[in-house]
Amino acid sequence: MLRKLLTQTSSRRLLSSGIPPLFSKSSISPFSSLSSSPEPPSSESTTVEHPGTTISVDRSSLYTPPDHSHESTPETELVKHLKSIIKFRGGPISVAEYMEEVLTNPKAGFYMNRDVFGAQGDFITSPEVSQMFGEMIGVWTVCLWEQMGRPERVNLVELGPGRGTLMADLLRGTSKFRNFTESLHIHLVECSPALQKLQHQNLKCIDESSLEKKVISSLAGTPVHWHATLEEVPSGVPTLIIAHEFYDALPVHQFQKSSRGWCEKMVDVGEDSKFHFVLSPQPTPAALYLMKRCTWATPEEREKLEHVEISPKSMDLTQEMAKRIGSDGGGALIIDYGMNEIISDSLQAIRKHKFVNILDDPGSADLSAYVDFPSIKHSAEEASENVSVHGPMTQSQFLGSLGINFRVDALLQNCNDEQAESLRAGYWQLVGDGEAPFWEGPDEQTPIGMGTRYLAMTIVNKNQGIPAPFQ
Ligand code: SAH
């Protein structure tokens, strides 16, 4: 069956192209309790007096944006919005809050109003590199569905589908497996109205004129539904979840060890009216997640820690996924750039395929962080005793073991020279070595592959055994 999937030729895109100190929540002075005007900014430590409270904010900038940053350009709506949050909060906001606003603010978030992918956009992802990526995810999905005992009804959920390319390739690639495609209800979890529209187009959706407003993808005759969160996807049905480059977009909190204990890195507005990083005067509520994360680290890991990045949203999302899979059956596949260890400081901004300053012109660049795979594993195992977690393995191992070599060979049989060149280039981008996120490199010598920095992990219902290729 696997071979049939791999050799069946569909040439869609071929033809187009240290442990924190213990503290109680109540001992934390939330910045939000301050209602004074913004602290007098200074490049050094500042003390803010407030009735009943004295809060010392370390304003020594941890990073100073270069002078050329957005000096002459008028402030964007998002910059005004971020500044007003900081002003009315009476103090800095967490890096996580900054990241969430920058990426998904309903009016001006990076993802919300436009197509950000591909050569003309800001960055490129594996599904956009080659149709083979979505096809191989299709192979994985059909194999797991077989292992699940071929259920008649399955919710196939994709978190953050981007342009919808992965799902379109998956559906085209598996369309000959009628029993599989007929079992599917597709649920796309997407916050961006602009990208939802693009997904509708790329999945060749037809809006049925019935009262229920059914939407069907004509690629495989499957119903498609959109949701803002995973919680909105109906449960009670076996579920397959795909999260490709979704976790890296979830907000992270950044902590730094200081003489005051683990303090949180925050974003503030300086005297120069620009955004700057500052350190919280003491541990913040998010440090509760930091403590939890540290309990999953080895003593050697904890010893070395000076900076830690954690994503409570990722932990919560994983728990929701694991609970569903544990009770309804099915599995999740997570592919992203990240590490199989605690992450120290990885947040980065990318605009037009180049790394830029995180605080410069927010909303115009993608912000993403390395995914902490052990934290996903532990969160899933903690949420449900009915799931098992396998991996991570590299993208190269994952695609190789599923048979991408056979697939590329099959496609090469039916194409012209130009298509063959693009197929081979796409293949090497998917499995070769290189920096993550996908980086084209300044010269031809720079490795450009996504094969080793991108990792794959699966969470499955224990009754289904270990899915391919994680055995
Ligand atoms: N999986 C796609 C796109 C990755 S980019 C690919 O590999 O090409 C991240 C995607 O997640 C985008 O579609 C973005 O709009 C969506 N997204 C980011 N944060 C989200 C959130 N909090 N809720 C729902 N969707 C989100």
Coordinates of C-alpha atoms and ligand atoms in Angstrom, one line a residue:
M1 CA 0.0 0.0 0.0
L2 CA 2.8 2.3 1.0
R3 CA 4.5 1.7 -2.4
K4 CA 1.2 2.4 -4.2
L5 CA 0.9 5.7 -2.5
L6 CA 4.5 6.6 -3.4
T7 CA 4.5 5.7 -7.0
Q8 CA 1.1 6.9 -8.0
T9 CA 2.0 9.9 -10.1
S10 CA 0.3 13.2 -9.5
S11 CA 2.3 16.1 -10.8
R12 CA 0.4 19.1 -9.5
R13 CA 3.3 21.3 -8.6
L14 CA 5.7 19.7 -10.9
L15 CA 3.9 21.5 -13.5
S16 CA 3.9 24.9 -11.8
S17 CA 6.8 25.3 -10.0
G18 CA 18.8 26.6 37.3
I19 CA 15.4 26.2 38.9
P20 CA 13.7 29.4 39.8
P21 CA 13.3 30.3 43.5
L22 CA 10.1 29.2 45.1
F23 CA 7.6 32.0 45.4
S24 CA 3.8 32.3 45.7
K25 CA 1.6 33.9 43.1
S26 CA 0.6 36.5 45.7
S27 CA 4.2 37.6 46.2
I28 CA 4.3 38.7 42.6
S29 CA 3.7 42.4 41.9
P30 CA 2.0 42.3 38.6
F31 CA 2.9 45.2 36.3
S32 CA -0.8 45.5 35.6
S33 CA -1.4 46.7 39.2
L34 CA 0.4 49.9 38.4
S35 CA -1.7 52.6 36.9
S36 CA 0.8 55.4 36.9
S37 CA 1.9 57.0 33.8
P38 CA 4.8 55.2 32.2
E39 CA 7.9 55.1 34.3
P40 CA 10.4 57.9 33.7
P41 CA 12.5 56.1 31.1
S42 CA 16.2 55.9 31.6
S43 CA 18.9 53.7 30.3
E44 CA 19.5 52.4 33.9
S45 CA 17.4 51.0 36.7
T46 CA 14.3 52.9 37.4
T47 CA 12.1 52.9 40.5
V48 CA 8.4 53.5 40.2
E49 CA 6.5 54.8 43.2
H50 CA 2.8 53.9 43.4
P51 CA 0.4 54.2 46.3
G52 CA 1.3 51.2 48.4
T53 CA 3.8 49.7 46.0
T54 CA 7.4 50.3 45.0
I55 CA 8.5 48.5 41.9
S56 CA 12.0 48.7 40.6
V57 CA 12.2 48.1 36.8
D58 CA 15.6 47.3 35.4
R59 CA 15.6 49.4 32.3
S60 CA 19.1 48.7 31.3
S61 CA 18.3 47.7 27.7
L62 CA 19.3 44.1 27.0
Y63 CA 19.3 44.9 23.3
T64 CA 19.5 48.3 21.6
P65 CA 17.9 48.4 18.2
P66 CA 20.2 50.0 15.6
D67 CA 19.7 53.7 15.0
H68 CA 18.2 53.3 11.6
S69 CA 15.1 51.6 12.9
H70 CA 11.8 53.1 11.7
E71 CA 12.9 56.7 12.6
S72 CA 11.4 58.5 9.7
T73 CA 8.4 56.3 9.1
P74 CA 5.1 57.2 10.8
E75 CA 4.0 54.8 13.6
T76 CA 1.9 51.9 12.4
E77 CA -1.4 51.0 14.0
L78 CA 0.3 48.0 15.7
V79 CA 3.1 50.1 17.1
K80 CA 0.5 52.6 18.5
H81 CA -1.5 49.7 19.9
L82 CA 1.5 48.1 21.6
K83 CA 2.6 51.4 23.1
S84 CA -0.9 52.0 24.4
I85 CA -1.0 48.6 26.1
I86 CA 2.4 49.4 27.8
K87 CA 1.2 52.9 28.7
F88 CA -2.1 51.8 30.2
R89 CA -0.7 48.7 31.9
G90 CA 1.8 51.1 33.5
G91 CA 4.8 49.0 32.7
P92 CA 6.4 46.6 30.2
I93 CA 4.7 43.6 28.6
S94 CA 6.0 40.1 28.4
V95 CA 7.8 38.9 25.2
A96 CA 5.0 36.4 24.8
E97 CA 2.3 39.2 24.8
Y98 CA 4.4 41.2 22.4
M99 CA 4.8 38.1 20.1
E100 CA 1.1 37.3 20.2
E101 CA 0.1 40.9 19.3
V102 CA 2.7 41.1 16.6
L103 CA 1.6 37.8 14.9
T104 CA -2.1 37.6 15.5
N105 CA -3.5 41.0 16.5
P106 CA -6.9 40.9 14.6
K107 CA -6.3 44.2 12.8
A108 CA -2.6 44.3 12.1
G109 CA -1.0 41.0 13.1
F110 CA 1.7 39.7 10.7
Y111 CA -0.4 36.7 9.6
M112 CA -3.8 38.4 9.6
N113 CA -4.1 40.3 6.3
R114 CA -1.9 38.8 3.7
D115 CA 0.0 35.9 2.1
V116 CA 3.4 35.8 3.8
F117 CA 4.8 32.7 2.2
G118 CA 7.0 31.9 -0.8
A119 CA 9.6 33.8 -2.8
Q120 CA 7.5 37.0 -2.8
G121 CA 6.6 36.7 0.9
D122 CA 8.8 36.6 4.0
F123 CA 9.7 32.9 4.4
I124 CA 9.2 29.6 2.8
T125 CA 8.0 26.3 4.3
S126 CA 8.4 22.6 3.3
P127 CA 5.0 22.3 1.8
E128 CA 5.8 25.3 -0.4
V129 CA 9.2 23.8 -1.4
S130 CA 7.8 20.6 -2.9
Q131 CA 4.5 18.7 -3.3
M132 CA 6.3 15.7 -2.0
F133 CA 6.1 17.0 1.5
G134 CA 2.3 17.0 1.7
E135 CA 2.2 13.7 -0.1
M136 CA 4.5 12.1 2.5
I137 CA 2.4 13.5 5.3
G138 CA -0.5 11.8 3.4
V139 CA 1.3 8.5 3.5
W140 CA 1.8 8.9 7.2
T141 CA -1.9 9.7 7.7
V142 CA -3.2 6.8 5.7
C143 CA -0.8 4.4 7.5
L144 CA -2.0 5.6 10.9
W145 CA -5.7 5.4 9.8
E146 CA -5.0 1.7 8.8
Q147 CA -3.4 1.1 12.2
M148 CA -6.5 2.7 13.8
G149 CA -8.6 -0.1 12.1
R150 CA -9.8 2.0 9.2
P151 CA -12.5 4.0 11.1
E152 CA -15.4 5.2 9.0
R153 CA -15.3 8.7 10.3
V154 CA -12.2 10.7 11.2
N155 CA -11.5 14.4 11.9
L156 CA -8.4 15.4 10.1
V157 CA -7.3 18.6 11.8
E158 CA -4.5 20.9 10.6
L159 CA -3.2 23.6 12.9
G160 CA -2.1 26.7 11.1
P161 CA -2.4 25.5 7.5
G162 CA -0.8 28.6 5.9
R163 CA -1.8 28.6 2.2
G164 CA -3.4 25.1 2.5
T165 CA -0.7 23.6 0.3
L166 CA 0.1 20.7 2.6
M167 CA -3.5 19.7 2.9
A168 CA -4.1 20.0 -0.8
D169 CA -1.1 17.8 -1.6
L170 CA -2.2 15.3 1.0
L171 CA -5.7 15.1 -0.5
R172 CA -4.4 14.8 -4.0
G173 CA -1.9 12.2 -3.0
T174 CA -4.4 10.0 -1.1
S175 CA -7.4 10.5 -3.5
K176 CA -7.1 6.9 -4.8
F177 CA -7.8 5.6 -1.3
R178 CA -11.5 6.2 -1.4
N179 CA -12.2 4.6 2.0
F180 CA -9.7 6.9 3.6
T181 CA -10.8 10.1 1.9
E182 CA -14.5 9.3 2.4
S183 CA -13.9 8.9 6.2
L184 CA -12.5 12.4 6.4
H185 CA -13.9 15.6 7.8
I186 CA -11.3 18.3 7.5
H187 CA -10.9 20.9 10.3
L188 CA -8.6 23.8 9.7
V189 CA -7.5 25.8 12.7
E190 CA -6.6 29.2 11.4
C191 CA -6.7 32.6 12.9
S192 CA -6.1 34.6 9.8
P193 CA -9.1 35.5 7.6
A194 CA -6.8 36.2 4.7
L195 CA -5.2 32.8 4.9
Q196 CA -8.6 31.1 5.4
K197 CA -9.6 32.5 2.1
L198 CA -6.4 31.2 0.4
Q199 CA -7.0 27.8 2.0
H200 CA -10.5 27.8 0.6
Q201 CA -9.1 28.5 -2.9
N202 CA -6.3 26.1 -2.8
L203 CA -8.4 23.2 -1.5
K204 CA -10.8 24.0 -4.4
C205 CA -13.7 24.4 -2.0
I206 CA -17.2 24.7 -3.1
D207 CA -19.8 26.4 -0.9
E208 CA -22.9 24.3 -1.0
S209 CA -26.0 26.4 -1.1
S210 CA -27.7 24.5 1.7
L211 CA -28.9 25.9 5.0
E212 CA -26.0 24.3 6.9
K213 CA -23.5 26.2 4.7
K214 CA -21.5 23.1 3.9
V215 CA -18.1 23.6 2.3
I216 CA -16.7 20.7 0.3
S217 CA -13.2 20.4 -1.1
S218 CA -13.5 19.2 -4.6
L219 CA -10.0 17.6 -4.4
A220 CA -11.4 14.6 -2.6
G221 CA -15.1 15.4 -2.0
T222 CA -14.4 16.0 1.7
P223 CA -16.2 18.5 4.0
V224 CA -14.0 21.4 5.3
H225 CA -14.6 23.4 8.4
W226 CA -12.6 26.4 9.8
H227 CA -12.0 27.2 13.5
A228 CA -10.1 29.8 15.5
T229 CA -8.9 27.2 18.1
L230 CA -8.5 23.5 18.5
E231 CA -11.1 23.6 21.3
E232 CA -13.7 24.6 18.7
V233 CA -13.2 21.4 16.7
P234 CA -15.9 18.9 17.6
S235 CA -14.7 16.0 19.7
G236 CA -15.9 12.4 20.1
V237 CA -14.5 11.2 16.8
P238 CA -11.1 9.6 16.1
T239 CA -8.8 12.5 15.3
L240 CA -5.6 13.0 13.2
I241 CA -3.8 16.3 13.9
I242 CA -1.1 17.8 11.8
A243 CA 0.9 20.7 13.1
H244 CA 3.6 21.8 10.7
E245 CA 5.4 25.0 11.6
F246 CA 2.6 25.9 14.0
Y247 CA 4.3 25.6 17.4
D248 CA 7.1 27.9 16.4
A249 CA 4.5 30.7 16.0
L250 CA 3.1 30.3 19.6
P251 CA 4.2 32.9 22.1
V252 CA 7.2 32.4 24.2
H253 CA 8.2 33.9 27.6
Q254 CA 11.9 34.5 28.1
F255 CA 13.7 34.3 31.4
Q256 CA 17.1 35.3 32.6
K257 CA 18.9 34.3 35.7
S258 CA 19.8 37.3 37.8
S259 CA 20.9 38.2 41.3
R260 CA 17.1 38.6 42.0
G261 CA 16.4 35.1 40.8
W262 CA 14.7 34.2 37.5
C263 CA 13.5 37.4 36.0
E264 CA 11.4 37.7 32.9
K265 CA 12.5 39.6 29.8
M266 CA 9.9 42.2 29.0
V267 CA 9.3 44.8 26.2
D268 CA 9.1 48.4 27.2
V269 CA 9.0 51.8 25.5
G270 CA 12.1 53.9 26.2
E271 CA 12.7 57.7 26.4
D272 CA 13.6 57.6 22.7
S273 CA 10.0 56.3 22.0
K274 CA 11.4 53.0 20.7
F275 CA 10.8 49.5 22.1
H276 CA 13.5 48.1 24.3
F277 CA 13.9 44.9 26.3
V278 CA 14.0 45.2 30.1
L279 CA 14.1 42.7 33.0
S280 CA 11.3 42.3 35.4
P281 CA 12.1 43.2 39.0
Q282 CA 11.2 39.8 40.3
P283 CA 9.7 36.5 39.1
T284 CA 6.4 36.9 37.2
P285 CA 3.4 34.6 37.1
A286 CA 4.7 32.9 33.9
A287 CA 7.6 31.6 36.1
L288 CA 5.2 29.0 37.3
Y289 CA 5.5 27.4 33.9
L290 CA 9.3 27.8 34.0
M291 CA 9.4 25.9 37.3
K292 CA 7.3 23.2 35.7
R293 CA 9.6 23.0 32.7
C294 CA 12.6 22.8 34.9
T295 CA 11.3 19.7 36.7
W296 CA 11.5 18.0 33.3
A297 CA 15.1 19.0 32.8
T298 CA 18.1 16.9 33.8
P299 CA 20.2 18.2 36.7
E300 CA 23.0 18.8 34.2
E301 CA 20.7 20.8 32.0
R302 CA 19.5 22.9 35.0
E303 CA 23.0 23.6 36.1
K304 CA 23.9 25.3 32.8
L305 CA 20.8 27.4 32.5
E306 CA 21.2 31.2 32.3
H307 CA 18.4 32.0 29.8
V308 CA 15.3 29.9 29.3
E309 CA 12.5 30.3 26.8
I310 CA 9.2 28.6 27.5
S311 CA 5.8 28.5 25.7
P312 CA 2.9 27.9 28.1
K313 CA 0.5 28.1 25.1
S314 CA 2.4 25.2 23.5
M315 CA 2.1 23.2 26.7
D316 CA -1.6 23.9 27.0
L317 CA -2.3 23.1 23.3
T318 CA -0.4 19.8 23.7
Q319 CA -2.5 18.9 26.7
E320 CA -5.7 19.6 24.7
M321 CA -4.4 17.4 21.8
A322 CA -3.3 14.6 24.1
K323 CA -6.7 14.6 26.0
R324 CA -8.5 14.3 22.7
I325 CA -6.3 11.6 21.3
G326 CA -6.4 9.7 24.6
S327 CA -10.2 9.7 24.7
D328 CA -11.2 9.7 21.0
G329 CA -8.3 7.7 19.4
G330 CA -6.0 8.9 16.7
G331 CA -2.7 10.7 16.7
A332 CA -0.9 14.0 16.1
L333 CA 2.2 14.7 14.0
I334 CA 4.3 17.7 14.9
I335 CA 7.0 18.9 12.6
D336 CA 8.9 22.0 13.3
Y337 CA 12.3 23.5 13.9
G338 CA 13.5 23.0 17.4
M339 CA 15.6 21.0 19.8
N340 CA 15.3 17.9 21.9
E341 CA 16.4 19.9 24.9
I342 CA 15.4 23.0 26.9
I343 CA 15.6 26.2 24.7
S344 CA 17.6 29.1 25.9
D345 CA 17.1 32.1 23.6
S346 CA 15.9 31.4 20.1
L347 CA 13.2 34.0 19.3
Q348 CA 13.9 35.6 15.9
A349 CA 12.3 37.9 13.3
I350 CA 12.4 37.3 9.6
R351 CA 11.3 39.7 6.9
K352 CA 11.7 39.1 3.2
H353 CA 13.9 36.1 3.9
K354 CA 16.3 38.0 6.1
F355 CA 16.8 38.0 9.9
V356 CA 15.8 41.4 11.3
N357 CA 15.6 43.1 14.7
I358 CA 12.7 41.6 16.8
L359 CA 11.6 45.0 18.0
D360 CA 11.8 46.8 14.6
D361 CA 8.6 47.6 12.8
P362 CA 6.4 45.0 14.6
G363 CA 3.9 43.3 12.3
S364 CA 6.0 43.5 9.2
A365 CA 8.2 40.5 10.1
D366 CA 7.5 36.9 11.2
L367 CA 8.4 36.1 14.8
S368 CA 9.2 32.5 15.6
A369 CA 11.0 30.5 18.2
Y370 CA 12.6 27.0 18.4
V371 CA 10.2 24.3 19.5
D372 CA 11.0 22.7 22.9
F373 CA 10.2 19.0 22.0
P374 CA 10.7 17.5 25.5
S375 CA 8.2 20.0 26.8
I376 CA 5.6 18.7 24.2
K377 CA 6.4 15.1 25.2
H378 CA 6.0 15.7 28.9
S379 CA 2.9 17.9 28.5
A380 CA 1.2 15.1 26.5
E381 CA 2.2 12.4 28.9
E382 CA 1.0 14.4 31.8
A383 CA -2.4 15.2 30.2
S384 CA -3.4 11.6 29.3
E385 CA -2.2 8.2 30.3
N386 CA -3.8 6.8 27.1
V387 CA -1.2 8.4 24.8
S388 CA 2.4 7.6 24.0
V389 CA 4.9 10.0 22.5
H390 CA 7.5 9.0 19.9
G391 CA 10.4 11.0 18.5
P392 CA 11.7 13.5 17.8
M393 CA 13.5 12.3 14.8
T394 CA 14.9 14.5 12.0
Q395 CA 12.7 15.5 9.1
S396 CA 15.3 13.8 6.9
Q397 CA 14.9 10.4 8.8
F398 CA 11.1 10.9 8.8
L399 CA 10.7 11.5 5.1
G400 CA 13.4 9.0 4.2
S401 CA 11.8 6.2 6.2
L402 CA 8.4 6.9 4.7
G403 CA 10.0 6.5 1.3
I404 CA 10.5 9.9 -0.2
N405 CA 13.2 8.4 -2.4
F406 CA 10.7 6.2 -4.1
R407 CA 8.4 9.1 -4.6
V408 CA 11.0 11.3 -6.2
D409 CA 12.0 8.5 -8.5
A410 CA 8.4 7.9 -9.5
L411 CA 7.9 11.6 -10.2
L412 CA 11.1 11.8 -12.2
Q413 CA 9.8 9.2 -14.6
N414 CA 7.2 11.6 -15.9
C415 CA 8.7 15.0 -16.2
N416 CA 10.9 17.2 -18.5
D417 CA 14.4 18.4 -17.7
E418 CA 13.3 21.7 -16.1
Q419 CA 10.8 19.9 -13.9
A420 CA 13.4 17.2 -13.0
E421 CA 15.8 20.0 -11.8
S422 CA 13.1 21.6 -9.7
L423 CA 12.1 18.2 -8.2
R424 CA 15.7 17.4 -7.3
A425 CA 16.2 20.8 -5.7
G426 CA 13.0 20.5 -3.7
Y427 CA 14.0 17.0 -2.6
W428 CA 17.4 18.3 -1.3
Q429 CA 15.8 21.2 0.4
L430 CA 13.5 18.8 2.3
V431 CA 16.1 16.3 3.4
G432 CA 19.5 18.2 3.2
D433 CA 21.4 19.9 6.0
G434 CA 21.0 23.6 6.9
E435 CA 20.0 26.3 9.3
A436 CA 16.4 26.6 10.6
P437 CA 14.2 28.3 9.8
F438 CA 14.7 27.5 6.1
W439 CA 17.5 29.8 5.1
E440 CA 18.6 30.2 1.5
G441 CA 22.1 31.3 2.6
P442 CA 24.2 34.2 1.3
D443 CA 26.1 32.2 -1.2
E444 CA 26.0 28.9 -3.0
Q445 CA 28.2 27.2 -0.4
T446 CA 25.7 27.7 2.4
P447 CA 23.7 24.6 3.1
I448 CA 20.1 25.1 2.4
G449 CA 18.3 22.0 3.6
M450 CA 15.6 21.6 6.2
G451 CA 16.4 17.9 6.9
T452 CA 18.2 18.1 10.2
R453 CA 17.0 21.2 12.0
Y454 CA 13.4 20.3 11.5
L455 CA 12.2 17.5 13.8
A456 CA 9.2 15.2 13.8
M457 CA 7.3 13.9 16.8
T458 CA 4.1 12.0 17.2
I459 CA 1.5 11.7 20.0
V460 CA -0.7 8.6 19.5
N461 CA -3.4 6.7 21.3
K462 CA -1.7 3.8 23.0
N463 CA -4.2 1.3 21.6
Q464 CA -2.8 1.9 18.1
G465 CA 0.7 0.9 18.7
I466 CA 3.7 2.9 17.4
P467 CA 3.1 4.6 14.1
A468 CA 5.5 4.4 11.1
P469 CA 8.2 5.4 10.9
F470 CA 8.8 5.9 14.7
Q471 CA 9.0 2.1 15.4
Ligands
SAH1 N1 1.7 25.1 8.2 C1 1.9 26.1 7.2 C2 2.0 27.5 7.7 C3 3.0 27.8 8.8 S1 3.0 29.5 9.4 C4 3.2 25.8 6.4 O1 3.9 24.9 6.8 O2 3.3 26.3 5.3 C5 1.9 29.5 10.8 C6 0.4 29.3 10.5 O3 -0.3 29.2 11.7 C7 -0.2 30.4 9.7 O4 -1.3 29.8 8.9 C8 -0.8 31.3 10.8 O5 -1.8 32.2 10.3 C9 -1.3 30.3 11.7 N2 -1.4 30.7 13.1 C10 -0.4 31.3 13.8 N3 -0.7 31.5 15.1 C11 -2.0 31.0 15.2 C12 -2.9 30.9 16.3 N4 -2.6 31.4 17.5 N5 -4.1 30.4 16.1 C13 -4.5 29.9 14.8 N6 -3.6 30.0 13.8 C14 -2.4 30.5 14.0

